[in-house]
Short mmCIF file of N, CA and C in Angstrom, two decimals:
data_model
loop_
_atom_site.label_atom_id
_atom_site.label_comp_id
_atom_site.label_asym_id
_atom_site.label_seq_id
_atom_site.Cartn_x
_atom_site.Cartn_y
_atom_site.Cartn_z
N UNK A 1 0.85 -1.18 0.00
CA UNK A 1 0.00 0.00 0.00
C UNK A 1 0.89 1.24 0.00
N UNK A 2 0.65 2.44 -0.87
CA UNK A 2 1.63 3.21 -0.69
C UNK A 2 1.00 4.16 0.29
N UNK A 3 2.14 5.56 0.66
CA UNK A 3 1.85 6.20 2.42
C UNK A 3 1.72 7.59 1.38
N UNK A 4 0.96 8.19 2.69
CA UNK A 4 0.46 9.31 2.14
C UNK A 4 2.15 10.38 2.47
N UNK A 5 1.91 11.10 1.90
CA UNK A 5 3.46 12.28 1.14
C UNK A 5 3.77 12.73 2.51
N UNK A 6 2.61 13.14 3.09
CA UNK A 6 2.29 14.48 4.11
C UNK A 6 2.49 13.72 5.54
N UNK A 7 1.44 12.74 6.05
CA UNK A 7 1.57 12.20 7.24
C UNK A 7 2.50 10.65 7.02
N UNK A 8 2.62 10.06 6.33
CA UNK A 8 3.43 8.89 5.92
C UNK A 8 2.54 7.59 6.32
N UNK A 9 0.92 7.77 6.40
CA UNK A 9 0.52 6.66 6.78
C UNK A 9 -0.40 5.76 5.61
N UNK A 10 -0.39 4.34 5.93
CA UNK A 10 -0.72 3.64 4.64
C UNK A 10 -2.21 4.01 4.38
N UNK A 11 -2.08 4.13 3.00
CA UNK A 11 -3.22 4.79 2.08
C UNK A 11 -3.80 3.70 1.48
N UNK A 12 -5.01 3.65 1.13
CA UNK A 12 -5.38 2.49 -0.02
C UNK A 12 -5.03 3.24 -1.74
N UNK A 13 -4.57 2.45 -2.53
CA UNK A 13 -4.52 2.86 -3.44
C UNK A 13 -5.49 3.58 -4.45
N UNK A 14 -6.07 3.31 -4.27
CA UNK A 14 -7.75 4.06 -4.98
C UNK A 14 -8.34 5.03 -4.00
N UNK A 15 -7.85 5.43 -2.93
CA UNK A 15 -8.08 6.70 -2.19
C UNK A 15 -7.83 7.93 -2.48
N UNK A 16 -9.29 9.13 -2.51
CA UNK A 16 -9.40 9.98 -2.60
C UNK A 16 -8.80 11.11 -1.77
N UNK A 17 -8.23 10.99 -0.76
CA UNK A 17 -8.05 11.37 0.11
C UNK A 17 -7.33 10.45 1.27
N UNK A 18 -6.06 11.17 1.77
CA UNK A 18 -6.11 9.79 2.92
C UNK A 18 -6.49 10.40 4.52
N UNK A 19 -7.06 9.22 4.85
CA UNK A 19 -7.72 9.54 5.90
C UNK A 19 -7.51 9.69 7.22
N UNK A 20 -6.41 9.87 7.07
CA UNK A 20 -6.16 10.70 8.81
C UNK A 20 -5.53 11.80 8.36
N UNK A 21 -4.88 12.72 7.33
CA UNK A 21 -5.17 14.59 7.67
C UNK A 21 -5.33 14.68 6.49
N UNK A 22 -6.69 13.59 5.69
CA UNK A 22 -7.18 14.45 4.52
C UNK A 22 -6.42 15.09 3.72
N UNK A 23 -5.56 15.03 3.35
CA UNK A 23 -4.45 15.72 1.99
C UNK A 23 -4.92 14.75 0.82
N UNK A 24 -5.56 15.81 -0.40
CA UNK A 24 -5.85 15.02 -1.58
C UNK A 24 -4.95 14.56 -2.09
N UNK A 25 -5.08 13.05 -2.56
CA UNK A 25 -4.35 12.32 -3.48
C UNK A 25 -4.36 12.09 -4.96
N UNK A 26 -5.47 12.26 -5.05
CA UNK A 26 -6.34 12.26 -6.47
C UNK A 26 -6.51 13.53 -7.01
N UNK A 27 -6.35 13.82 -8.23
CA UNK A 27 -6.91 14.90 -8.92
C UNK A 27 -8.04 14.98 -8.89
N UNK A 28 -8.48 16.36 -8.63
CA UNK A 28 -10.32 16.51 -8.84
C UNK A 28 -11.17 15.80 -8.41
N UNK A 29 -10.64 14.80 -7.44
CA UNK A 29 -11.38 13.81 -6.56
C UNK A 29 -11.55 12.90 -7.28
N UNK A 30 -10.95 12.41 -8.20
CA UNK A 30 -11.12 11.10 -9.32
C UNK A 30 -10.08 10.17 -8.79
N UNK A 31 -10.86 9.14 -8.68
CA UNK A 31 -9.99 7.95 -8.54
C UNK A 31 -9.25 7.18 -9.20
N UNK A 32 -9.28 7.64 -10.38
CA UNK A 32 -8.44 7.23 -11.73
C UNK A 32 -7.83 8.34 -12.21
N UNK A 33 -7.27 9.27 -11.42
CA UNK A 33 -6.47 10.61 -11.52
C UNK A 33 -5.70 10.95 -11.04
N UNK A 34 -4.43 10.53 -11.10
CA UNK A 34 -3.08 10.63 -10.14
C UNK A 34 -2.75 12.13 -10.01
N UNK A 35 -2.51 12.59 -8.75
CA UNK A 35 -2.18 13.76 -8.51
C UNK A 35 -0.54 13.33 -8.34
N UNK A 36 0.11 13.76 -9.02
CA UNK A 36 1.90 13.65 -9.11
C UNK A 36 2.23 15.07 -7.93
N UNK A 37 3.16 14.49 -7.06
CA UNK A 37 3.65 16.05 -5.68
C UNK A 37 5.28 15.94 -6.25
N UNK A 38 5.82 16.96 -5.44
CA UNK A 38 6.81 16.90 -5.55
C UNK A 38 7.34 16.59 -4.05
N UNK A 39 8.86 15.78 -4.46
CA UNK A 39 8.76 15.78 -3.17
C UNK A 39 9.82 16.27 -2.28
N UNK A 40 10.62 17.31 -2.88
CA UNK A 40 11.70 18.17 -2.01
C UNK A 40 10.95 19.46 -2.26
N UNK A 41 11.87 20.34 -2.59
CA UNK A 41 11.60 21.96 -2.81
C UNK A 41 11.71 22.49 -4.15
N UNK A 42 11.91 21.36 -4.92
CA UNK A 42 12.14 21.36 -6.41
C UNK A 42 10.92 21.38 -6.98
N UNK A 43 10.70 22.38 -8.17
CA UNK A 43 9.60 21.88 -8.66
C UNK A 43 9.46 20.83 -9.80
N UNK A 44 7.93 20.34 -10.14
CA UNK A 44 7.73 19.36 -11.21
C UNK A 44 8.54 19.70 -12.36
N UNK A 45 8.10 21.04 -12.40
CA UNK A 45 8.68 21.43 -14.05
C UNK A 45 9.51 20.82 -14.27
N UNK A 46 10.55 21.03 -13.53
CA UNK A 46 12.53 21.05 -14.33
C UNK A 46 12.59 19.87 -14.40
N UNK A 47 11.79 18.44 -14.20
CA UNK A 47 11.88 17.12 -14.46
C UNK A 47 11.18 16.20 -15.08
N UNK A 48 9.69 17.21 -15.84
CA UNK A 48 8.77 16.96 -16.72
C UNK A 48 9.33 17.00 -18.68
N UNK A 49 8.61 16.36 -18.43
CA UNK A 49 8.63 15.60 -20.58
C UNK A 49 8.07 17.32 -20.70
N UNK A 50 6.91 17.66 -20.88
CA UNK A 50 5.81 18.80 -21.25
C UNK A 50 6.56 19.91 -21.47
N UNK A 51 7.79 20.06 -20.29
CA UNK A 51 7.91 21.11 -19.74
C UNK A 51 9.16 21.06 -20.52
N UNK A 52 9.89 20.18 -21.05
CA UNK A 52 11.14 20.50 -21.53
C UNK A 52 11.08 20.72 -23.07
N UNK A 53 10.05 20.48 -23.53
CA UNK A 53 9.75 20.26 -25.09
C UNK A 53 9.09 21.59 -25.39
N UNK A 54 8.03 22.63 -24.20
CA UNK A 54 7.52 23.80 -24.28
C UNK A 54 6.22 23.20 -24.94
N UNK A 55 6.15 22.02 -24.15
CA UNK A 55 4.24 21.91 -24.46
C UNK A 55 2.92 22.51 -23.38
N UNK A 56 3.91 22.32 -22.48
CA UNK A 56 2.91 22.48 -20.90
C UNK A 56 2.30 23.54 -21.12
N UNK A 57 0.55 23.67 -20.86
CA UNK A 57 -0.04 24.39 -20.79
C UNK A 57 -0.41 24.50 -19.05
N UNK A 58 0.14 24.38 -18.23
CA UNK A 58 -0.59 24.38 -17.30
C UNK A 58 -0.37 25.77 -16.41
N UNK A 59 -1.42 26.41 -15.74
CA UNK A 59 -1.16 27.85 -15.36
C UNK A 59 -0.14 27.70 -14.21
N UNK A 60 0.41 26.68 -13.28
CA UNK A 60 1.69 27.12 -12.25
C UNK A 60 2.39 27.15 -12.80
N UNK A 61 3.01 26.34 -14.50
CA UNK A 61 3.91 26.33 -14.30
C UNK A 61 4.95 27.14 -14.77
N UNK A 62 6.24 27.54 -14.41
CA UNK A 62 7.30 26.84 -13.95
C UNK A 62 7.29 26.21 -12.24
N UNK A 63 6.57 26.55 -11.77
CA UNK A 63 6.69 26.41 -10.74
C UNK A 63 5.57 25.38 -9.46
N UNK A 64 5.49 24.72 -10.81
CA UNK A 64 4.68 23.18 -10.01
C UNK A 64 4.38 22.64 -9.38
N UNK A 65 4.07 22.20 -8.16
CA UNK A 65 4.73 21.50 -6.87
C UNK A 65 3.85 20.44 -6.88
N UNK A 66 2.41 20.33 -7.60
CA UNK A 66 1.81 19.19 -7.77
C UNK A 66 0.92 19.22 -9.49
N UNK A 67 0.61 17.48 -10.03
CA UNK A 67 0.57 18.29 -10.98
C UNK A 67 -0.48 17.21 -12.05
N UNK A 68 -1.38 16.91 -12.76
CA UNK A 68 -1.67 15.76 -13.27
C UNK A 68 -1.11 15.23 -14.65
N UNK A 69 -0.73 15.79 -15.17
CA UNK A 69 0.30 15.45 -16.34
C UNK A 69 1.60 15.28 -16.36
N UNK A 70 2.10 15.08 -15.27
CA UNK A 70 3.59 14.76 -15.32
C UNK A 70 4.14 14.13 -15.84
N UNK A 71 5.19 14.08 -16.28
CA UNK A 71 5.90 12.52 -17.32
C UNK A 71 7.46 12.90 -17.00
N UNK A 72 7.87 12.38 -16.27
CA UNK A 72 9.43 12.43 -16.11
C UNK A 72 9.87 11.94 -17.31
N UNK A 73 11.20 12.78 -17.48
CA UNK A 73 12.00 13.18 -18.65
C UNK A 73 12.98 11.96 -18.76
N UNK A 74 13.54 11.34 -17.49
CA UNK A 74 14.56 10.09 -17.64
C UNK A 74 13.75 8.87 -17.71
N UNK A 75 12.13 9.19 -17.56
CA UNK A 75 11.33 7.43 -18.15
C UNK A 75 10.57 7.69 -19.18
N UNK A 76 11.20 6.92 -20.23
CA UNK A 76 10.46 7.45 -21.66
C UNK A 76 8.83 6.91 -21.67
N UNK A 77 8.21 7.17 -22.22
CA UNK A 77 6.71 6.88 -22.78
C UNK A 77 6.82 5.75 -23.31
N UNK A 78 5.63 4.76 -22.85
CA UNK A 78 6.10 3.48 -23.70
C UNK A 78 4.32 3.08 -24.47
N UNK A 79 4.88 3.21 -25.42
CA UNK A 79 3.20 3.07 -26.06
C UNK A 79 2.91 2.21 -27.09
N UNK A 80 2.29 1.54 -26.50
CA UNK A 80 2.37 0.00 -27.55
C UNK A 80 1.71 0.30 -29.25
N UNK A 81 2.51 -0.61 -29.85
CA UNK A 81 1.60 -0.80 -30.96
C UNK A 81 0.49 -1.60 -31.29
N UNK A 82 -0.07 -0.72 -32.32
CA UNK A 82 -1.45 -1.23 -31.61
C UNK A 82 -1.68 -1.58 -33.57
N UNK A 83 -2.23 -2.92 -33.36
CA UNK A 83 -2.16 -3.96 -34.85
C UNK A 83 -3.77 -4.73 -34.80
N UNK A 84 -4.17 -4.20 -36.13
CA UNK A 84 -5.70 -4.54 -36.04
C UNK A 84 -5.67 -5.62 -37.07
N UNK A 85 -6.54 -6.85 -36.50
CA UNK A 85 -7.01 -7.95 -37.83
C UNK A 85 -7.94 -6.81 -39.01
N UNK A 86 -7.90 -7.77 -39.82
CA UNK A 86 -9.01 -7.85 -41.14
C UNK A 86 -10.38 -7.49 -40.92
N UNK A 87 -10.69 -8.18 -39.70
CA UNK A 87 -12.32 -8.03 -39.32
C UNK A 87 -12.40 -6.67 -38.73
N UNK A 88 -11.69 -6.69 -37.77
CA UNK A 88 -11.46 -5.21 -36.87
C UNK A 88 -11.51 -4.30 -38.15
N UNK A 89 -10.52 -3.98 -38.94
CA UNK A 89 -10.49 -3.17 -40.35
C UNK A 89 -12.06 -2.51 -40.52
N UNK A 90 -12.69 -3.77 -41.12
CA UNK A 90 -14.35 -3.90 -41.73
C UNK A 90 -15.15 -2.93 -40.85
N UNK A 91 -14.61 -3.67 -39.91
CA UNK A 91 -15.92 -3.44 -39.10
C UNK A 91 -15.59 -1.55 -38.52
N UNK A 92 -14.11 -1.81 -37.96
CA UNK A 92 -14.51 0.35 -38.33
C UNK A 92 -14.99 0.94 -39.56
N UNK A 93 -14.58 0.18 -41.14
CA UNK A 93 -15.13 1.17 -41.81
C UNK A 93 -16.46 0.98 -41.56
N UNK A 94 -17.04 0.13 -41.57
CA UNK A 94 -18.34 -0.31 -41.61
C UNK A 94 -19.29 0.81 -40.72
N UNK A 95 -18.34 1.02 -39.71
CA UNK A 95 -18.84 2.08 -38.40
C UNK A 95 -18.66 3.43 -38.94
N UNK A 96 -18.14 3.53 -39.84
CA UNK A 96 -17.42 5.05 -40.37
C UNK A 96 -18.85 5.67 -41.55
N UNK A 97 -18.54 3.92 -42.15
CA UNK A 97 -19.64 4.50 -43.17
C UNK A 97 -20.46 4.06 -43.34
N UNK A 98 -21.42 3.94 -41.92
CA UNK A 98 -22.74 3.51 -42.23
C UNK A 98 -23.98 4.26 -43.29
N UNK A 99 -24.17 5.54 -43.10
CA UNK A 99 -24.74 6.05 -43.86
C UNK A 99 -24.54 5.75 -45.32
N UNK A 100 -23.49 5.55 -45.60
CA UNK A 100 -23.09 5.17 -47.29
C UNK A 100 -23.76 3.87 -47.18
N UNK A 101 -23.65 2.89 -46.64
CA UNK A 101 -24.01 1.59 -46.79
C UNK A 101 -25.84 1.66 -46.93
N UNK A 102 -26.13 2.50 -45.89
CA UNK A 102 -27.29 2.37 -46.19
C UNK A 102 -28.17 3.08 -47.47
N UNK A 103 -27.81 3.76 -47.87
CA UNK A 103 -28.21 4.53 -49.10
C UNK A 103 -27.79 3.56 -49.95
N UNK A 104 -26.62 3.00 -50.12
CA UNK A 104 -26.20 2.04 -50.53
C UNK A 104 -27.46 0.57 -50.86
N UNK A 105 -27.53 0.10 -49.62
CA UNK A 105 -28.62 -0.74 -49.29
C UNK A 105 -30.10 -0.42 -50.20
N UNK A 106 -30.26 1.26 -49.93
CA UNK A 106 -31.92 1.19 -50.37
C UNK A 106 -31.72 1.60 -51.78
N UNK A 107 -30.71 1.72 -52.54
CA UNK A 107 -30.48 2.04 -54.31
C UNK A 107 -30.85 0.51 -54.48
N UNK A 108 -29.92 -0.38 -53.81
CA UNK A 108 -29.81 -1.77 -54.72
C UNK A 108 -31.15 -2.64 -54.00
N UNK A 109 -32.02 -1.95 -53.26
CA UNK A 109 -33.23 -2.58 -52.86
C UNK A 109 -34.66 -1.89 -54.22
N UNK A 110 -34.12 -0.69 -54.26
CA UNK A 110 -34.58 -0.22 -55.60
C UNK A 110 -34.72 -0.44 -56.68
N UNK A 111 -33.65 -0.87 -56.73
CA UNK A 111 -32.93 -1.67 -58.43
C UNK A 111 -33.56 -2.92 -58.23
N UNK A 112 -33.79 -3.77 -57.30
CA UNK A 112 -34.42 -4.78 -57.29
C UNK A 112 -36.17 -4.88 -57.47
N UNK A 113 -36.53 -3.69 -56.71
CA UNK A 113 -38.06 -3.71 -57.16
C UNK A 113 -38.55 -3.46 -58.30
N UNK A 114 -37.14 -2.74 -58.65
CA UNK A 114 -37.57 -1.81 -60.38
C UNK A 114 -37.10 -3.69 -61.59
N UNK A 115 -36.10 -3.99 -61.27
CA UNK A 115 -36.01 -5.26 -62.14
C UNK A 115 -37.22 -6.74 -61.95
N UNK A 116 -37.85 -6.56 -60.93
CA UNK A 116 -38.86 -7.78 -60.76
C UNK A 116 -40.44 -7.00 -61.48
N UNK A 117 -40.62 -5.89 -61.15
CA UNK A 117 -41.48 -5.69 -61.85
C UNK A 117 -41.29 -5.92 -63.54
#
């Protein structure tokens, strides 16, 4: 279980808050929202990806001290590739272009009433 920054006592991991002096852990009270602290007198900035490239939009910064986009600069991003079958393929266009299909559908349902008559 990791300890809270502030009092050092064990936290549950999906805690909003830890509960003996209440210091938020979570961003925005989301439990799927890591609030990143710092944890000397240094701020986030000078050790953020965002911040070294001049992407960071965020209003503290340079001067950060907690933060939800953090990405340290010495652990790269690791982002898988991502490899779709044949069916997968279909089936987004299929999702893309439903409207075509169906216009599609009622021409050649057309063409069929018009050839049986």
């Amino acid at each position: 279980m990791p300890a809270c920054p502030r009092c050092h006592q064990s936290v549950a991991p999906q805690a909003i808050a830890c509960p003996s002096c209440h210091m938020p852990l979570k961003a925005h009270g989301h439990p799927g929202m890591p609030l990143h602290r710092a944890t000397g007198s240094e701020p986030l900035c000078l050790t953020c990806t965002y911040h070294a490239d001049d992407t960071c939009t965020f209003p503290k910064r340079p001067e950060a001290m907690d933060c939800t986009l953090y990405n340290d600069v010495n652990k790269p991003l690791l982002v898988a590739p991502v490899s779709y079958t044949g069916s997968d393929r279909l089936k987004t266009w299929a999702k893309r272009h439903a409207g075509f299909l169906a216009l599609l559908g009622l021409l050649l349902l057309s063409l069929m009433v018009v050839l049986v008559r």
